Amino acid sequence: MMTLRHMPPAAGLAALAVLLASALLGTSSCSYDNEQELFAGELSSCDSVSVTYRGTIQPLLAQHCLRCHGPTRTEGGVVVTAHHDVQTLGRTGQLLGVIQHKPGYPAMPDDEPRLSDCDINKVKIWVRAGMPDN
Ligand code: HEC
């Protein structure tokens, strides 16, 4: 659900993703000052620049998901153990659906609060980057 409380960070995340995308494509570095202004808020401490599967996504899933979707438990028939498991969930939209608490998806983690905006943003960036095994 989009509540007012969530709107500004969501807008910031979208803008950040766009800027990251253009940075990755090697476009101008002149926008640097703008980025500084745009993200001087709560996201400034969120390192979403160096997102990798092994360095970012896997540890995040290990901390918040693996206990129910790993070697010992496979709730809902879902596992997030291997890269290709997570990639499949990313392709179907389930991964972003559940962690963003989108309508139509069971909210995950099941028994914990929603992940931080920073963590959700990292997963979004990784999915948009094509879910590399890096
Ligand atoms: C405490 C246990 C628990 C934790 C922690 C947990 N899940 Fe789940 N998960 C479940 C259960 C139970 C279901 C089945 C719920 C349902 O279908 O309503 C489920 C279902 C799912 C599904 C299937 C959704 C669908 O569309 O049917 C996905 C994807 C998923 N979890 C991802 C995650 C991710 C990603 C995390 C970590 C951010 C996570 N889960 C953390 C218990 C957990």
PDB file of C-alpha atoms and ligand atoms in Angstrom:
ATOM      1  CA  MET A   1       0.000   0.000   0.000  1.00  0.00           C
ATOM      2  CA  MET A   2       1.202   3.481  -0.827  1.00  0.00           C
ATOM      3  CA  THR A   3       0.645   5.573   2.232  1.00  0.00           C
ATOM      4  CA  LEU A   4       1.570   9.211   2.530  1.00  0.00           C
ATOM      5  CA  ARG A   5       4.304   8.195   4.886  1.00  0.00           C
ATOM      6  CA  HIS A   6       5.877   6.104   2.154  1.00  0.00           C
ATOM      7  CA  MET A   7       5.499   8.502  -0.727  1.00  0.00           C
ATOM      8  CA  PRO A   8       8.590  10.691  -0.426  1.00  0.00           C
ATOM      9  CA  PRO A   9      11.081   7.826  -0.002  1.00  0.00           C
ATOM     10  CA  ALA A  10       9.397   5.950  -2.839  1.00  0.00           C
ATOM     11  CA  ALA A  11       9.762   8.951  -5.112  1.00  0.00           C
ATOM     12  CA  GLY A  12      13.355   9.294  -4.006  1.00  0.00           C
ATOM     13  CA  LEU A  13      14.000   5.639  -4.742  1.00  0.00           C
ATOM     14  CA  ALA A  14      12.584   5.936  -8.217  1.00  0.00           C
ATOM     15  CA  ALA A  15      14.725   8.959  -8.920  1.00  0.00           C
ATOM     16  CA  LEU A  16      17.761   7.228  -7.476  1.00  0.00           C
ATOM     17  CA  ALA A  17      17.209   4.207  -9.692  1.00  0.00           C
ATOM     18  CA  VAL A  18      16.998   6.434 -12.748  1.00  0.00           C
ATOM     19  CA  LEU A  19      20.178   8.246 -11.803  1.00  0.00           C
ATOM     20  CA  LEU A  20      21.972   4.984 -11.108  1.00  0.00           C
ATOM     21  CA  ALA A  21      20.844   3.631 -14.433  1.00  0.00           C
ATOM     22  CA  SER A  22      22.222   6.646 -16.245  1.00  0.00           C
ATOM     23  CA  ALA A  23      25.423   6.429 -14.225  1.00  0.00           C
ATOM     24  CA  LEU A  24      25.809   2.797 -15.244  1.00  0.00           C
ATOM     25  CA  LEU A  25      25.285   3.704 -18.867  1.00  0.00           C
ATOM     26  CA  GLY A  26      28.177   6.104 -18.562  1.00  0.00           C
ATOM     27  CA  THR A  27      26.276   9.308 -19.103  1.00  0.00           C
ATOM     28  CA  SER A  28      27.383  12.645 -17.782  1.00  0.00           C
ATOM     29  CA  SER A  29      28.974  12.963 -14.408  1.00  0.00           C
ATOM     30  CA  CYS A  30      27.788  16.575 -14.304  1.00  0.00           C
ATOM     31  CA  SER A  31      24.652  15.493 -12.493  1.00  0.00           C
ATOM     32  CA  TYR A  32      26.695  14.779  -9.393  1.00  0.00           C
ATOM     33  CA  ASP A  33      25.727  17.993  -7.623  1.00  0.00           C
ATOM     34  CA  ASN A  34      22.082  17.326  -8.312  1.00  0.00           C
ATOM     35  CA  GLU A  35      22.322  13.842  -6.897  1.00  0.00           C
ATOM     36  CA  GLN A  36      23.840  15.252  -3.757  1.00  0.00           C
ATOM     37  CA  GLU A  37      20.906  17.598  -3.346  1.00  0.00           C
ATOM     38  CA  LEU A  38      18.283  15.031  -4.248  1.00  0.00           C
ATOM     39  CA  PHE A  39      19.532  12.386  -1.880  1.00  0.00           C
ATOM     40  CA  ALA A  40      20.617  14.469   1.027  1.00  0.00           C
ATOM     41  CA  GLY A  41      17.749  12.920   2.967  1.00  0.00           C
ATOM     42  CA  GLU A  42      17.406   9.595   4.696  1.00  0.00           C
ATOM     43  CA  LEU A  43      18.834   7.653   1.777  1.00  0.00           C
ATOM     44  CA  SER A  44      22.186   9.373   1.953  1.00  0.00           C
ATOM     45  CA  SER A  45      23.508   6.625   4.200  1.00  0.00           C
ATOM     46  CA  CYS A  46      22.152   3.899   1.928  1.00  0.00           C
ATOM     47  CA  ASP A  47      24.936   2.403  -0.164  1.00  0.00           C
ATOM     48  CA  SER A  48      23.004   1.252  -3.182  1.00  0.00           C
ATOM     49  CA  VAL A  49      25.825   1.941  -5.599  1.00  0.00           C
ATOM     50  CA  SER A  50      27.835  -1.220  -5.134  1.00  0.00           C
ATOM     51  CA  VAL A  51      24.987  -3.732  -5.155  1.00  0.00           C
ATOM     52  CA  THR A  52      26.075  -7.279  -5.976  1.00  0.00           C
ATOM     53  CA  TYR A  53      24.414 -10.636  -5.495  1.00  0.00           C
ATOM     54  CA  ARG A  54      27.010 -12.078  -3.152  1.00  0.00           C
ATOM     55  CA  GLY A  55      27.887  -8.856  -1.372  1.00  0.00           C
ATOM     56  CA  THR A  56      24.383  -7.460  -0.919  1.00  0.00           C
ATOM     57  CA  ILE A  57      21.434  -9.627  -1.911  1.00  0.00           C
ATOM     58  CA  GLN A  58      22.554 -12.988  -0.571  1.00  0.00           C
ATOM     59  CA  PRO A  59      23.424 -11.661   2.924  1.00  0.00           C
ATOM     60  CA  LEU A  60      20.125  -9.797   3.044  1.00  0.00           C
ATOM     61  CA  LEU A  61      18.159 -12.936   2.151  1.00  0.00           C
ATOM     62  CA  ALA A  62      20.246 -14.991   4.567  1.00  0.00           C
ATOM     63  CA  GLN A  63      19.354 -12.624   7.367  1.00  0.00           C
ATOM     64  CA  HIS A  64      15.648 -12.171   6.651  1.00  0.00           C
ATOM     65  CA  CYS A  65      14.416 -15.080   4.538  1.00  0.00           C
ATOM     66  CA  LEU A  66      16.592 -18.171   4.598  1.00  0.00           C
ATOM     67  CA  ARG A  67      15.313 -19.514   7.893  1.00  0.00           C
ATOM     68  CA  CYS A  68      11.915 -20.132   6.258  1.00  0.00           C
ATOM     69  CA  HIS A  69      13.027 -20.512   2.631  1.00  0.00           C
ATOM     70  CA  GLY A  70      16.264 -22.426   2.841  1.00  0.00           C
ATOM     71  CA  PRO A  71      17.701 -25.854   3.396  1.00  0.00           C
ATOM     72  CA  THR A  72      15.629 -26.599   6.491  1.00  0.00           C
ATOM     73  CA  ARG A  73      12.226 -25.037   5.742  1.00  0.00           C
ATOM     74  CA  THR A  74      10.600 -24.364   2.377  1.00  0.00           C
ATOM     75  CA  GLU A  75       7.513 -22.368   3.314  1.00  0.00           C
ATOM     76  CA  GLY A  76       5.126 -21.951   0.411  1.00  0.00           C
ATOM     77  CA  GLY A  77       7.437 -24.197  -1.616  1.00  0.00           C
ATOM     78  CA  VAL A  78       9.811 -21.247  -1.948  1.00  0.00           C
ATOM     79  CA  VAL A  79      13.586 -21.404  -1.499  1.00  0.00           C
ATOM     80  CA  VAL A  80      16.090 -18.566  -1.791  1.00  0.00           C
ATOM     81  CA  THR A  81      19.202 -20.686  -1.423  1.00  0.00           C
ATOM     82  CA  ALA A  82      20.770 -20.517  -4.862  1.00  0.00           C
ATOM     83  CA  HIS A  83      21.137 -17.610  -7.243  1.00  0.00           C
ATOM     84  CA  HIS A  84      18.837 -19.228  -9.806  1.00  0.00           C
ATOM     85  CA  ASP A  85      16.104 -19.664  -7.157  1.00  0.00           C
ATOM     86  CA  VAL A  86      16.173 -15.969  -6.422  1.00  0.00           C
ATOM     87  CA  GLN A  87      16.402 -15.106 -10.105  1.00  0.00           C
ATOM     88  CA  THR A  88      13.209 -17.046 -10.772  1.00  0.00           C
ATOM     89  CA  LEU A  89      11.396 -15.180  -7.999  1.00  0.00           C
ATOM     90  CA  GLY A  90      12.689 -11.928  -9.442  1.00  0.00           C
ATOM     91  CA  ARG A  91      11.429 -12.773 -12.931  1.00  0.00           C
ATOM     92  CA  THR A  92       7.930 -13.635 -11.777  1.00  0.00           C
ATOM     93  CA  GLY A  93       7.680 -10.400  -9.790  1.00  0.00           C
ATOM     94  CA  GLN A  94       7.226 -12.328  -6.551  1.00  0.00           C
ATOM     95  CA  LEU A  95      10.471 -11.170  -4.970  1.00  0.00           C
ATOM     96  CA  LEU A  96       9.681  -7.459  -5.242  1.00  0.00           C
ATOM     97  CA  GLY A  97       5.984  -8.113  -4.629  1.00  0.00           C
ATOM     98  CA  VAL A  98       6.455  -9.776  -1.269  1.00  0.00           C
ATOM     99  CA  ILE A  99       9.143  -7.475   0.118  1.00  0.00           C
ATOM    100  CA  GLN A 100       7.304  -4.313  -0.921  1.00  0.00           C
ATOM    101  CA  HIS A 101       4.067  -5.687   0.516  1.00  0.00           C
ATOM    102  CA  LYS A 102       2.300  -5.214  -2.795  1.00  0.00           C
ATOM    103  CA  PRO A 103      -1.354  -6.200  -2.949  1.00  0.00           C
ATOM    104  CA  GLY A 104      -1.792  -9.799  -4.050  1.00  0.00           C
ATOM    105  CA  TYR A 105       1.441 -11.005  -2.441  1.00  0.00           C
ATOM    106  CA  PRO A 106       1.944 -12.365   1.060  1.00  0.00           C
ATOM    107  CA  ALA A 107       3.981  -9.754   2.954  1.00  0.00           C
ATOM    108  CA  MET A 108       7.544 -10.935   3.657  1.00  0.00           C
ATOM    109  CA  PRO A 109       9.389 -11.465   5.899  1.00  0.00           C
ATOM    110  CA  ASP A 110       6.420 -13.308   7.325  1.00  0.00           C
ATOM    111  CA  ASP A 111       7.052 -12.577  11.002  1.00  0.00           C
ATOM    112  CA  GLU A 112       9.205  -9.464  10.889  1.00  0.00           C
ATOM    113  CA  PRO A 113       8.601  -5.840   9.926  1.00  0.00           C
ATOM    114  CA  ARG A 114       8.982  -4.783   6.299  1.00  0.00           C
ATOM    115  CA  LEU A 115      12.600  -4.502   5.166  1.00  0.00           C
ATOM    116  CA  SER A 116      14.108  -1.021   5.291  1.00  0.00           C
ATOM    117  CA  ASP A 117      13.609   1.214   2.260  1.00  0.00           C
ATOM    118  CA  CYS A 118      17.355   0.964   1.758  1.00  0.00           C
ATOM    119  CA  ASP A 119      17.275  -2.840   1.554  1.00  0.00           C
ATOM    120  CA  ILE A 120      14.218  -2.847  -0.706  1.00  0.00           C
ATOM    121  CA  ASN A 121      15.952  -0.356  -2.956  1.00  0.00           C
ATOM    122  CA  LYS A 122      18.997  -2.588  -3.217  1.00  0.00           C
ATOM    123  CA  VAL A 123      16.857  -5.540  -4.281  1.00  0.00           C
ATOM    124  CA  LYS A 124      15.079  -3.355  -6.855  1.00  0.00           C
ATOM    125  CA  ILE A 125      18.396  -2.195  -8.275  1.00  0.00           C
ATOM    126  CA  TRP A 126      19.669  -5.756  -8.514  1.00  0.00           C
ATOM    127  CA  VAL A 127      16.476  -6.971 -10.223  1.00  0.00           C
ATOM    128  CA  ARG A 128      16.540  -4.077 -12.691  1.00  0.00           C
ATOM    129  CA  ALA A 129      20.181  -4.791 -13.441  1.00  0.00           C
ATOM    130  CA  GLY A 130      19.104  -8.220 -14.682  1.00  0.00           C
ATOM    131  CA  MET A 131      19.802 -10.133 -11.461  1.00  0.00           C
ATOM    132  CA  PRO A 132      23.479 -10.826 -12.137  1.00  0.00           C
ATOM    133  CA  ASP A 133      25.275 -13.634 -10.295  1.00  0.00           C
ATOM    134  CA  ASN A 134      28.077 -11.356  -9.185  1.00  0.00           C
TER     135      ASN A 134
HETATM  136  C1  HEC B   1       8.903 -16.811   9.404  1.00  0.00           C
HETATM  137  C2  HEC B   1       8.976 -17.472   8.137  1.00  0.00           C
HETATM  138  C3  HEC B   1       9.176 -16.652   6.873  1.00  0.00           C
HETATM  139  C4  HEC B   1      10.126 -15.709   6.617  1.00  0.00           C
HETATM  140  C5  HEC B   1      11.188 -15.166   7.560  1.00  0.00           C
HETATM  141  C6  HEC B   1       9.961 -15.339   5.238  1.00  0.00           C
HETATM  142  N1  HEC B   1       8.936 -16.030   4.682  1.00  0.00           N
HETATM  143 FE1  HEC B   1       8.332 -16.010   2.724  1.00  0.00          FE
HETATM  144  N2  HEC B   1       6.824 -17.241   3.147  1.00  0.00           N
HETATM  145  C7  HEC B   1       6.538 -17.782   4.380  1.00  0.00           C
HETATM  146  C8  HEC B   1       5.268 -18.504   4.315  1.00  0.00           C
HETATM  147  C9  HEC B   1       4.587 -19.196   5.490  1.00  0.00           C
HETATM  148  C10 HEC B   1       4.821 -18.378   2.978  1.00  0.00           C
HETATM  149  C11 HEC B   1       3.528 -18.911   2.371  1.00  0.00           C
HETATM  150  C12 HEC B   1       2.539 -17.808   2.654  1.00  0.00           C
HETATM  151  C13 HEC B   1       1.403 -17.719   1.747  1.00  0.00           C
HETATM  152  O1  HEC B   1       1.440 -18.296   0.657  1.00  0.00           O
HETATM  153  O2  HEC B   1       0.469 -17.000   2.129  1.00  0.00           O
HETATM  154  C14 HEC B   1       5.820 -17.622   2.270  1.00  0.00           C
HETATM  155  C15 HEC B   1       5.734 -17.311   0.929  1.00  0.00           C
HETATM  156  C16 HEC B   1       6.727 -16.637   0.225  1.00  0.00           C
HETATM  157  C17 HEC B   1       6.713 -16.438  -1.204  1.00  0.00           C
HETATM  158  C18 HEC B   1       5.664 -16.923  -2.193  1.00  0.00           C
HETATM  159  C19 HEC B   1       4.778 -15.747  -2.491  1.00  0.00           C
HETATM  160  C20 HEC B   1       3.623 -16.071  -3.379  1.00  0.00           C
HETATM  161  O3  HEC B   1       3.344 -15.257  -4.261  1.00  0.00           O
HETATM  162  O4  HEC B   1       3.012 -17.124  -3.177  1.00  0.00           O
HETATM  163  C21 HEC B   1       7.835 -15.713  -1.510  1.00  0.00           C
HETATM  164  C22 HEC B   1       8.293 -15.240  -2.884  1.00  0.00           C
HETATM  165  C23 HEC B   1       8.521 -15.467  -0.259  1.00  0.00           C
HETATM  166  N3  HEC B   1       7.829 -16.035   0.774  1.00  0.00           N
HETATM  167  C24 HEC B   1       9.676 -14.729  -0.156  1.00  0.00           C
HETATM  168  C25 HEC B   1      10.265 -14.377   1.048  1.00  0.00           C
HETATM  169  C26 HEC B   1      11.372 -13.462   1.150  1.00  0.00           C
HETATM  170  C27 HEC B   1      12.053 -12.797  -0.030  1.00  0.00           C
HETATM  171  C28 HEC B   1      11.660 -13.351   2.472  1.00  0.00           C
HETATM  172  C29 HEC B   1      12.698 -12.469   3.110  1.00  0.00           C
HETATM  173  C30 HEC B   1      12.621 -11.062   2.799  1.00  0.00           C
HETATM  174  C31 HEC B   1      10.739 -14.202   3.201  1.00  0.00           C
HETATM  175  N4  HEC B   1       9.896 -14.804   2.297  1.00  0.00           N
HETATM  176  C32 HEC B   1      10.763 -14.410   4.583  1.00  0.00           C
HETATM  177  C33 HEC B   1       7.308 -17.670   5.515  1.00  0.00           C
HETATM  178  C34 HEC B   1       8.401 -16.839   5.653  1.00  0.00           C
END
